[in-house]
Short mmCIF file of C-alpha atoms and ligand atoms in Angstrom, two decimals:
data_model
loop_
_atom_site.label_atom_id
_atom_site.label_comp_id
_atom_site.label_asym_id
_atom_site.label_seq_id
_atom_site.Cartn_x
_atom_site.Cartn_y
_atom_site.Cartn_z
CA UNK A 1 -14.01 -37.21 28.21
CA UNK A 2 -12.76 -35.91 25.00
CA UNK A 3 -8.95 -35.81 24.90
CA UNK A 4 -7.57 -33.22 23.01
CA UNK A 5 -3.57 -32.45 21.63
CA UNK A 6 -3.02 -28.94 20.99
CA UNK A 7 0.59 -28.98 19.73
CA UNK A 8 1.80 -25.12 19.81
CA UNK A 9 -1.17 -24.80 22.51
CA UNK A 10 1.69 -22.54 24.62
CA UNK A 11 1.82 -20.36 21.99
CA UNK A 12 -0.21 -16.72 21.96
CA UNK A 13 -3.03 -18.41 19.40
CA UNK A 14 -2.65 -21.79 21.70
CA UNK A 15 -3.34 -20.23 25.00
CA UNK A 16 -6.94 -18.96 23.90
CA UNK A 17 -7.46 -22.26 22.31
CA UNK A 18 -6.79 -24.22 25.43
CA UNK A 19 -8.82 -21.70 27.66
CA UNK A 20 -11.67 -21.55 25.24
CA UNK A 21 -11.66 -25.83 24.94
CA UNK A 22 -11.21 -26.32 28.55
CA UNK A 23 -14.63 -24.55 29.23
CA UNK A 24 -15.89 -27.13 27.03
CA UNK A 25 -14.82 -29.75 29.37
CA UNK A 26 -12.27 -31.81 27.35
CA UNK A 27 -9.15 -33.35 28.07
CA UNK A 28 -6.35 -31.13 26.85
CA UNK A 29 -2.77 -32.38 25.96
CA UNK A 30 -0.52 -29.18 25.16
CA UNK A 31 2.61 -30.32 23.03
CA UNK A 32 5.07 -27.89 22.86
CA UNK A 33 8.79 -26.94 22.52
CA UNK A 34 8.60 -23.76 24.06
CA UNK A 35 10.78 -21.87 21.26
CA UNK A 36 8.15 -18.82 20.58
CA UNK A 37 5.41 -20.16 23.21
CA UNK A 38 5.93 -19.50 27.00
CA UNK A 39 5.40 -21.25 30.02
CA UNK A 40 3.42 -18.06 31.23
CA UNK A 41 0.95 -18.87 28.60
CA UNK A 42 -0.03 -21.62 30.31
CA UNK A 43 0.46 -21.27 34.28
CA UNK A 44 -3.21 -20.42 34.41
CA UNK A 45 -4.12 -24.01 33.42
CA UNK A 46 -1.35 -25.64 36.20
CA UNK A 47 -4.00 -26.00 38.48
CA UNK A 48 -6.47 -26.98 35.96
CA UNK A 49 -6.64 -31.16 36.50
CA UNK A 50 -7.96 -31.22 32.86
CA UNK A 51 -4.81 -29.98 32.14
CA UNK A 52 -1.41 -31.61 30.78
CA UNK A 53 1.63 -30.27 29.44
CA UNK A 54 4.24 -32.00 27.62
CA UNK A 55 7.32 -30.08 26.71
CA UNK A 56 8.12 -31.80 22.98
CA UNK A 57 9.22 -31.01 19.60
CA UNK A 58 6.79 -32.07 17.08
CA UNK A 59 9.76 -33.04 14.77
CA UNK A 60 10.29 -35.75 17.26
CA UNK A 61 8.59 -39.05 17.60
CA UNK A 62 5.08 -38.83 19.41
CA UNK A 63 2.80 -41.62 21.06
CA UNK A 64 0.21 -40.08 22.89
CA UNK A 65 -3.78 -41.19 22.65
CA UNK A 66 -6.18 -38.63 21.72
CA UNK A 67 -9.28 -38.00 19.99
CA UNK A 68 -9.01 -35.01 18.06
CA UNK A 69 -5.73 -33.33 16.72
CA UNK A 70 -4.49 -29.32 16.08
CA UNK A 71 -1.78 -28.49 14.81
CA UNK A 72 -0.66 -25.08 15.67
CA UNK A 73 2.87 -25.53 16.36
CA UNK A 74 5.27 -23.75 14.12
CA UNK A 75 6.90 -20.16 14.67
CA UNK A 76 4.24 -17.20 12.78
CA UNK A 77 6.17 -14.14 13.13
CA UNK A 78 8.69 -13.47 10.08
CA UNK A 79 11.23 -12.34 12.31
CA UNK A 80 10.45 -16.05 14.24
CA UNK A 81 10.46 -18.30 11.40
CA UNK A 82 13.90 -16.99 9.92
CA UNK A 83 15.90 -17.25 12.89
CA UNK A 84 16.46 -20.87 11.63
CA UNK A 85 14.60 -21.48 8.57
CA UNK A 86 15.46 -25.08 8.41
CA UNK A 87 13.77 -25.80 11.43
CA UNK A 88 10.89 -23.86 10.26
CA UNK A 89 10.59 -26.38 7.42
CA UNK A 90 11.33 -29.11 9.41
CA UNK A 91 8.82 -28.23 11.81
CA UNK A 92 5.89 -27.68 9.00
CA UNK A 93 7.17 -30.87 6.99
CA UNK A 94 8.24 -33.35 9.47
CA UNK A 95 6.37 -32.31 12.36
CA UNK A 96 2.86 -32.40 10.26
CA UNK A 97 4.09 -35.90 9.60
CA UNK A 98 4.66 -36.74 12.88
CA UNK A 99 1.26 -35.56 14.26
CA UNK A 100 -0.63 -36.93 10.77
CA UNK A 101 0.69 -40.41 11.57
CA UNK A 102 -0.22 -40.13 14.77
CA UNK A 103 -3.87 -38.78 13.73
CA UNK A 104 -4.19 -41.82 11.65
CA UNK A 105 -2.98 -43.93 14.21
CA UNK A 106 -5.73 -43.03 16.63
CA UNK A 107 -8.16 -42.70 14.50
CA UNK A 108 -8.49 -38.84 15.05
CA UNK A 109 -9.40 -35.58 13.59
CA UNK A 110 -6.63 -33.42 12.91
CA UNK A 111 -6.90 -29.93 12.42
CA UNK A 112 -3.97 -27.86 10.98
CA UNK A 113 -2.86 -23.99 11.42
CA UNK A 114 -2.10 -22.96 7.69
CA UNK A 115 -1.77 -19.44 6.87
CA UNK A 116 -2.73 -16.63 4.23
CA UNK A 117 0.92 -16.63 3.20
CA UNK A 118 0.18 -20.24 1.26
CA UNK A 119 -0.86 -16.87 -1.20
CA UNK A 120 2.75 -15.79 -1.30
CA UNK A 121 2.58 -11.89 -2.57
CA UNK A 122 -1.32 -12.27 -4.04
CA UNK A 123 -1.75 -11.48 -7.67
CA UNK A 124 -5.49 -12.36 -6.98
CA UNK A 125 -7.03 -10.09 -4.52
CA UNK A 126 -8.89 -10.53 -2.74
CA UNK A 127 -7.60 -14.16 -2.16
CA UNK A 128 -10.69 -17.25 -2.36
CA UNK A 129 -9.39 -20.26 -1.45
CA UNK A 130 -8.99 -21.67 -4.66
CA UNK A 131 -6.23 -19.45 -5.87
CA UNK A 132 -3.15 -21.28 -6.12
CA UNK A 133 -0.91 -18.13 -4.92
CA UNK A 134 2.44 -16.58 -5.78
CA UNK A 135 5.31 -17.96 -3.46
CA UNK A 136 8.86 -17.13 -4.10
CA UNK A 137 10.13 -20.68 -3.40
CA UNK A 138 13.62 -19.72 -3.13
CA UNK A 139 13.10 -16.60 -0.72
CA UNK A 140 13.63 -16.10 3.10
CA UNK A 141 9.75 -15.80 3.54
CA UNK A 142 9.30 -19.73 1.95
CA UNK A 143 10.58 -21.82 4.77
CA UNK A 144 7.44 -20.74 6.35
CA UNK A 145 5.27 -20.43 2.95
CA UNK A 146 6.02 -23.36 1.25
CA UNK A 147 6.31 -25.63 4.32
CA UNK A 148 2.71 -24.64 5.11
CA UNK A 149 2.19 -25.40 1.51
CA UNK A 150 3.57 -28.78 1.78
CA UNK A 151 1.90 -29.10 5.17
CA UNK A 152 -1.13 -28.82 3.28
CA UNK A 153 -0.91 -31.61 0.80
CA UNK A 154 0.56 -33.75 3.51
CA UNK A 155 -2.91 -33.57 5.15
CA UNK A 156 -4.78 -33.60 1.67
CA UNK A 157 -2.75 -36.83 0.57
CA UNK A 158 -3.28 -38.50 4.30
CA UNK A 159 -7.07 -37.63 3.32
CA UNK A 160 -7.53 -38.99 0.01
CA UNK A 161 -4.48 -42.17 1.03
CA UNK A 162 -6.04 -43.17 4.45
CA UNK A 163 -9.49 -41.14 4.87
CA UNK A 164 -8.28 -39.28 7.59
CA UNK A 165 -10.54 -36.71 8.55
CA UNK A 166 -8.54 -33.47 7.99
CA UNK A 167 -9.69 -29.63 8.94
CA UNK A 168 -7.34 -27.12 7.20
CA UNK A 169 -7.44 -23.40 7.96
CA UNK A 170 -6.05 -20.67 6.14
CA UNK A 171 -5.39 -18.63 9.17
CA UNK A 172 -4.84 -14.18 8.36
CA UNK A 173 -2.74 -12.01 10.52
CA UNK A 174 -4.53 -12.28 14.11
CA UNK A 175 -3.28 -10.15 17.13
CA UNK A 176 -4.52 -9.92 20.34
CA UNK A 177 -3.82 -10.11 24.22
CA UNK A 178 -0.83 -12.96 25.03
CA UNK A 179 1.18 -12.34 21.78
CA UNK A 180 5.16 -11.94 23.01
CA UNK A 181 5.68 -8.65 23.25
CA UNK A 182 9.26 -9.37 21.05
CA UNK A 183 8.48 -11.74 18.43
CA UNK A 184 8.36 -9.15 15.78
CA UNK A 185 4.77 -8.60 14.23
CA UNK A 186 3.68 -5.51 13.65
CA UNK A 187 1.05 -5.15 16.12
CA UNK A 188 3.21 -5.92 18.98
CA UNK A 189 5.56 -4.05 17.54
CA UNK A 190 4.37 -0.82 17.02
CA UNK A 191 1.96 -1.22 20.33
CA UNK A 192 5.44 -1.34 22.44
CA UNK A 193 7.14 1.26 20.29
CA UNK A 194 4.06 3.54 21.63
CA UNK A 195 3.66 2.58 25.41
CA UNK A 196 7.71 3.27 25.77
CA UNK A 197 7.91 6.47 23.47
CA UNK A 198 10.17 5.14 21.17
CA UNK A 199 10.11 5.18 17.20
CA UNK A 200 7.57 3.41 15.18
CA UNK A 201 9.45 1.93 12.33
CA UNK A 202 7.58 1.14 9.40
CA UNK A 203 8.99 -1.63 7.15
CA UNK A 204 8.73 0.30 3.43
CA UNK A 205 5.84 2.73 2.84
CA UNK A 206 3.55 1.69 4.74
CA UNK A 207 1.07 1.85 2.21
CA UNK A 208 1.38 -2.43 2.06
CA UNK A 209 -2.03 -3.69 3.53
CA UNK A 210 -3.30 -6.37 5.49
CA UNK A 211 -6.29 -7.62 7.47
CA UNK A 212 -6.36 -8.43 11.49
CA UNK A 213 -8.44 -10.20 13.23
CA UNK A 214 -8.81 -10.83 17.16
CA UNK A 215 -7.66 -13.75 18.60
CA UNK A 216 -11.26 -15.20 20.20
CA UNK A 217 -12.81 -14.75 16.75
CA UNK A 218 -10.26 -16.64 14.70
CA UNK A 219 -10.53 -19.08 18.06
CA UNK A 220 -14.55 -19.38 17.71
CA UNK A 221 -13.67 -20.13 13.98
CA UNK A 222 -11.12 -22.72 14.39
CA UNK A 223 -13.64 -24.60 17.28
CA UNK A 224 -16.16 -24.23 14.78
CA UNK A 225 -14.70 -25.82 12.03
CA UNK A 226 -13.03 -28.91 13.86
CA UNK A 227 -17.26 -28.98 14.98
CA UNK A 228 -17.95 -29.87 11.02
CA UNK A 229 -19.23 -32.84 9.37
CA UNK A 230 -16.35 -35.45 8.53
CA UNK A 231 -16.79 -34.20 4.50
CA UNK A 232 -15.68 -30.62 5.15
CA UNK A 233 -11.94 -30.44 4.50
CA UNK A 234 -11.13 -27.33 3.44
CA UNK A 235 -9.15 -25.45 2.87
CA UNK A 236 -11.43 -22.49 5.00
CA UNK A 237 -10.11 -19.10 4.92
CA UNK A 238 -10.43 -17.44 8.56
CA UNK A 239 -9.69 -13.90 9.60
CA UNK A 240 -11.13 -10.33 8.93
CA UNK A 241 -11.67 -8.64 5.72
CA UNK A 242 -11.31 -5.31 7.13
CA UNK A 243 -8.15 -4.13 4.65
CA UNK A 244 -6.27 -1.76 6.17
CA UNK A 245 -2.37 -0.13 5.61
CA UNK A 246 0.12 -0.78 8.09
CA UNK A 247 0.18 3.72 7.63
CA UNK A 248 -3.30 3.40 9.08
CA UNK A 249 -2.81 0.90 11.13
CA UNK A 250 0.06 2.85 12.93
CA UNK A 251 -1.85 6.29 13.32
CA UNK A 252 -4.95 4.27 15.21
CA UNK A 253 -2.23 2.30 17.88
CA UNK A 254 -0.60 6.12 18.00
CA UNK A 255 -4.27 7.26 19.14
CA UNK A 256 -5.29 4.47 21.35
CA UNK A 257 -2.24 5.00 23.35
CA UNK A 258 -1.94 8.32 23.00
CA UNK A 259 1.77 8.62 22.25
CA UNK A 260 4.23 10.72 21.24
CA UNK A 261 5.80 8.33 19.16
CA UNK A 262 7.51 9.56 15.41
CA UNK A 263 7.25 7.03 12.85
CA UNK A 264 10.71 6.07 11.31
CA UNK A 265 10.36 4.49 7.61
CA UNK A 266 12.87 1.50 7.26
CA UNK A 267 14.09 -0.72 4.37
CA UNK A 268 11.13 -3.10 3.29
CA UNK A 269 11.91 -6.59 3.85
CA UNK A 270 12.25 -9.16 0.46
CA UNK A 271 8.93 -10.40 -0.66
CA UNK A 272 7.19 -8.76 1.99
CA UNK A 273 3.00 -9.09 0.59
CA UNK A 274 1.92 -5.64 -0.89
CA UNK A 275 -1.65 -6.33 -0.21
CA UNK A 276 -3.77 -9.36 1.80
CA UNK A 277 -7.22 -9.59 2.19
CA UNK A 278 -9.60 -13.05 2.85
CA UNK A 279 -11.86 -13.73 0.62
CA UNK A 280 -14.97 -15.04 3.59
CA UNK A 281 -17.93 -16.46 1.52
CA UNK A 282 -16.59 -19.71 2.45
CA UNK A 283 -16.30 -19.36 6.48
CA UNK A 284 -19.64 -17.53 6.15
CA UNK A 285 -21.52 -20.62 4.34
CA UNK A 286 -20.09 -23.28 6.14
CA UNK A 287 -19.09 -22.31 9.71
CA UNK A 288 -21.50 -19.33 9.62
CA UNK A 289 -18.89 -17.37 11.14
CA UNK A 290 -17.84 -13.55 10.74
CA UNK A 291 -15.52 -11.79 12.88
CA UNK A 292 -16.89 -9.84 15.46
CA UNK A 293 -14.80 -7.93 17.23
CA UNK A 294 -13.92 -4.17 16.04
CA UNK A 295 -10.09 -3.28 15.00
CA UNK A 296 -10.26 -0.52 17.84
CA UNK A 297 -11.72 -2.56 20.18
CA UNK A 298 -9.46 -5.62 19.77
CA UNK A 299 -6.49 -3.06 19.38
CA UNK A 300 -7.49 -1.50 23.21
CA UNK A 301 -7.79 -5.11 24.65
CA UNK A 302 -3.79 -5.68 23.42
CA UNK A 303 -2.79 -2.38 24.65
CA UNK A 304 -4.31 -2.71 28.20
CA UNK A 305 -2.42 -6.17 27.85
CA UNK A 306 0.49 -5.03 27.23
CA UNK A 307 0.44 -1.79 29.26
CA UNK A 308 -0.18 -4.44 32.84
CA UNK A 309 2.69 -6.86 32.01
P1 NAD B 401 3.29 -18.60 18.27
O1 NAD B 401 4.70 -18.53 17.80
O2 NAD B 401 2.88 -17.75 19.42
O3 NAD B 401 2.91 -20.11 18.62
C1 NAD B 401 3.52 -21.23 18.04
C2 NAD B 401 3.76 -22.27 19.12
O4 NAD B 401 4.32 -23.44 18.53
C3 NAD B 401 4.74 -21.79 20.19
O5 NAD B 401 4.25 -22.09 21.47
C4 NAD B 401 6.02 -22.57 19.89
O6 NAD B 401 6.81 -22.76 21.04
C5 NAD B 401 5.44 -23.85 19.32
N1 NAD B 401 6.36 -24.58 18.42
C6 NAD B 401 7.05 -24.05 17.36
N2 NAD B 401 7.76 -25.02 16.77
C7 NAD B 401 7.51 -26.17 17.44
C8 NAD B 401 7.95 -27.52 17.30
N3 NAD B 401 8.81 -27.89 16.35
N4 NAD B 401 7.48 -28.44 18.18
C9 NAD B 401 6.63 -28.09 19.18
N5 NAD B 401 6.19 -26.83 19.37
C10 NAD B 401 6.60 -25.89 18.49
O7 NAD B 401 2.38 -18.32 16.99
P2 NAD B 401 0.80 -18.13 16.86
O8 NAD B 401 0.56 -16.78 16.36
O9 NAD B 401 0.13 -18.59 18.10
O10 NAD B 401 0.49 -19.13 15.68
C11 NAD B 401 -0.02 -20.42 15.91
C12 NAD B 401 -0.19 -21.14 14.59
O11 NAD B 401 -1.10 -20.42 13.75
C13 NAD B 401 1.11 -21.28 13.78
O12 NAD B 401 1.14 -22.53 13.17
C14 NAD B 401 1.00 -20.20 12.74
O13 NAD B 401 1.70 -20.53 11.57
C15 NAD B 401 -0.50 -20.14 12.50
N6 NAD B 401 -0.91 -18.82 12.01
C16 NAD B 401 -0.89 -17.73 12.85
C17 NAD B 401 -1.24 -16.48 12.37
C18 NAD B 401 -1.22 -15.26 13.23
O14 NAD B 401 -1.46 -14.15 12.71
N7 NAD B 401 -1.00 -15.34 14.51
C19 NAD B 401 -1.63 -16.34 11.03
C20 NAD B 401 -1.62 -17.47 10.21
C21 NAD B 401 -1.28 -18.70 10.72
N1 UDP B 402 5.88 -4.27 9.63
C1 UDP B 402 6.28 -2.96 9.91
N2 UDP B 402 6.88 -2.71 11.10
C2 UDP B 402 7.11 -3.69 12.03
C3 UDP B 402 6.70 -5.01 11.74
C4 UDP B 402 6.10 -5.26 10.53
O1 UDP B 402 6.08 -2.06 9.09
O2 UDP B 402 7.65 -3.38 13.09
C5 UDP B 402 5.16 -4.53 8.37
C6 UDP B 402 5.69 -5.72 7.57
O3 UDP B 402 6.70 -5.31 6.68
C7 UDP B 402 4.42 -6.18 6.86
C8 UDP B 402 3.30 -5.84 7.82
O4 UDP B 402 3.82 -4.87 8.70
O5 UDP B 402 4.25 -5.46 5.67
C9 UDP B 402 2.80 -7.04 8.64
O6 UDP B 402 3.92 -7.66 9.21
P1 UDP B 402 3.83 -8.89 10.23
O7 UDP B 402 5.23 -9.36 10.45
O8 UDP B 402 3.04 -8.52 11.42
O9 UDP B 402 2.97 -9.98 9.46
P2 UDP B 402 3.01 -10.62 7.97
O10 UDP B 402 4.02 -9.90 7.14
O11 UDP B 402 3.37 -12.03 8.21
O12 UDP B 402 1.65 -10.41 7.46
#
């Protein structure tokens, strides 16, 4: 049986991983340090005798035999990732490392979590993979943007140095059920604002725009690229390319829950994106992939989520 490390696989995009893989009948080996994941993320699989869990910090040495490698681990939410920004680095720099060595050590396919904000605040738009981006490196948004950056040529120079067979993902803003209600994106954030009555505050305009995908199609796309033949590297955006302001985004959650809510507008935070959008020819041509799922439709599976915890 395949075995399988998910490290980050407690996390909100980790627990549909592991569920999704685990129907596929591998072995899976969740690595995680439990900072922005949850043990209640992955109760379900206690019982599951396919199932181990190994509480670790990827910064840490790691000997464990597998097949095939992702890397997910790493806080995503701003508000997550600045808490302690060192670690944030440390995590996308030395962890990769870690889990690379270990890759090359077992012979096995790694795939690695990168993100849309390896764009920085896009000048290109919208962003193809081969744009090179615009990152402040000296900002409190590039402990998280330039360590996925470096993440990134880690796995590119273990490619071209050792063959390794790499997978790298440029992941957009997903949401969906199993996200932590607190960690600070907006989704969660202005879903809970609604279902308690409280204000909705609105970093800045809200005219800035982004994209957002549910969680089991930016799963199916992640499965499906690991699935590719040993030449395709990447780097594959994934995510939806329905562009939409966070304005817009606000007045559908206010409908869907049908709240009284009043939107509060709040200072915007430093280098916060104006505008994101994928760029999907790639994902289309090689994992045949396009998101499926609606924004209202994902949007009513997190807020029945969220309304029965
Ligand atoms: P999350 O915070 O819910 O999950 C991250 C997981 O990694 C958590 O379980 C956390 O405990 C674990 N972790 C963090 N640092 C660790 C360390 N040093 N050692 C071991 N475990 C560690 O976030 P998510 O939304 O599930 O994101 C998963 C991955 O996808 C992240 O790498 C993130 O950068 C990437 N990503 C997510 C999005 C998104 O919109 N959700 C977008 C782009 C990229
Ligand atoms: N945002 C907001 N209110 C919130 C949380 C976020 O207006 O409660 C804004 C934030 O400034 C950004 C957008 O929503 O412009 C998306 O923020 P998120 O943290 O979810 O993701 P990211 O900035 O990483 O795309």
């Amino acid at each position: 049986m395949k075995k399988i490390l998910i490290a980050g696989g407690a996390g909100f995009i980790g627990h549909h991983l592991c569920k999704k893989l685990l129907k596929k009948k591998c072995l899976i080996i969740c690595v995680d340090n439990l900072s922005t994941g949850s043990v209640k993320n992955i109760n379900e699989f206690k019982t599951n005798k396919n199932f181990k869990f190994i509480k670790k910090d990827i910064t840490s040495n790691i000997n464990i035999s597998c097949d095939e490698i992702y890397n997910l681990a790493c806080p995503a939410s701003p508000k997550q990732y600045q808490i302690n920004p060192i670690n944030t680095l440390k995590t996308n720099v030395m962890g990769s490392y870690n889990l690379l060595e270990l890759a090359k050590k077992n012979n096995a396919k790694i795939f690695q979590a990168s993100t849309s904000e390896i764009y920085g605040d896009p000048i290109n738009h919208p962003q193809k993979e081969n744009y090179w981006g615009n990152v402040n490196p000296i900002g409190k948004r590039s402990c998280y943007d330039e360590g996925k950056r470096s993440a990134e040529t880690l796995f590119f120079d273990f490619h071209r140095t050792y063959k390794l067979q790499i997978k790298v993902a440029r992941i957009f803003n997903t949401f969906g059920p199993n996200m932590d209600t607190n960690d600070g994106r907006v989704v969660s954030n202005i879903i809970n604002s609604c279902l308690n009555n409280k204000n909705i505050h609105i970093y800045g305009s809200g005219k800035q725009t982004r994209c957002f995908c549910f969680v089991d199609d930016t799963v199916e796309a992640i499965i499906k690229f690991m699935e590719t033949d040993k030449n395709i590297l990447g780097p594959i955006n994934i995510g939806s390319n329905n562009e939409i302001s966070i304005l817009k985004l606000t007045k559908i959650i206010l409908k869907l829950t049908q709240s009284k809510s009043k939107i509060k507008f709040m200072k915007r935070p430093s280098d916060d994106p104006v505008r994101r959008k994928p760029n999907l020819s790639k994902a289309k041509k090689i994992l045949n992939w396009k998101p499926k799922t609606s924004l209202e439709e994902g949007l009513s599976k997190t807020i029945k989520y969220f309304n029965n915890l």
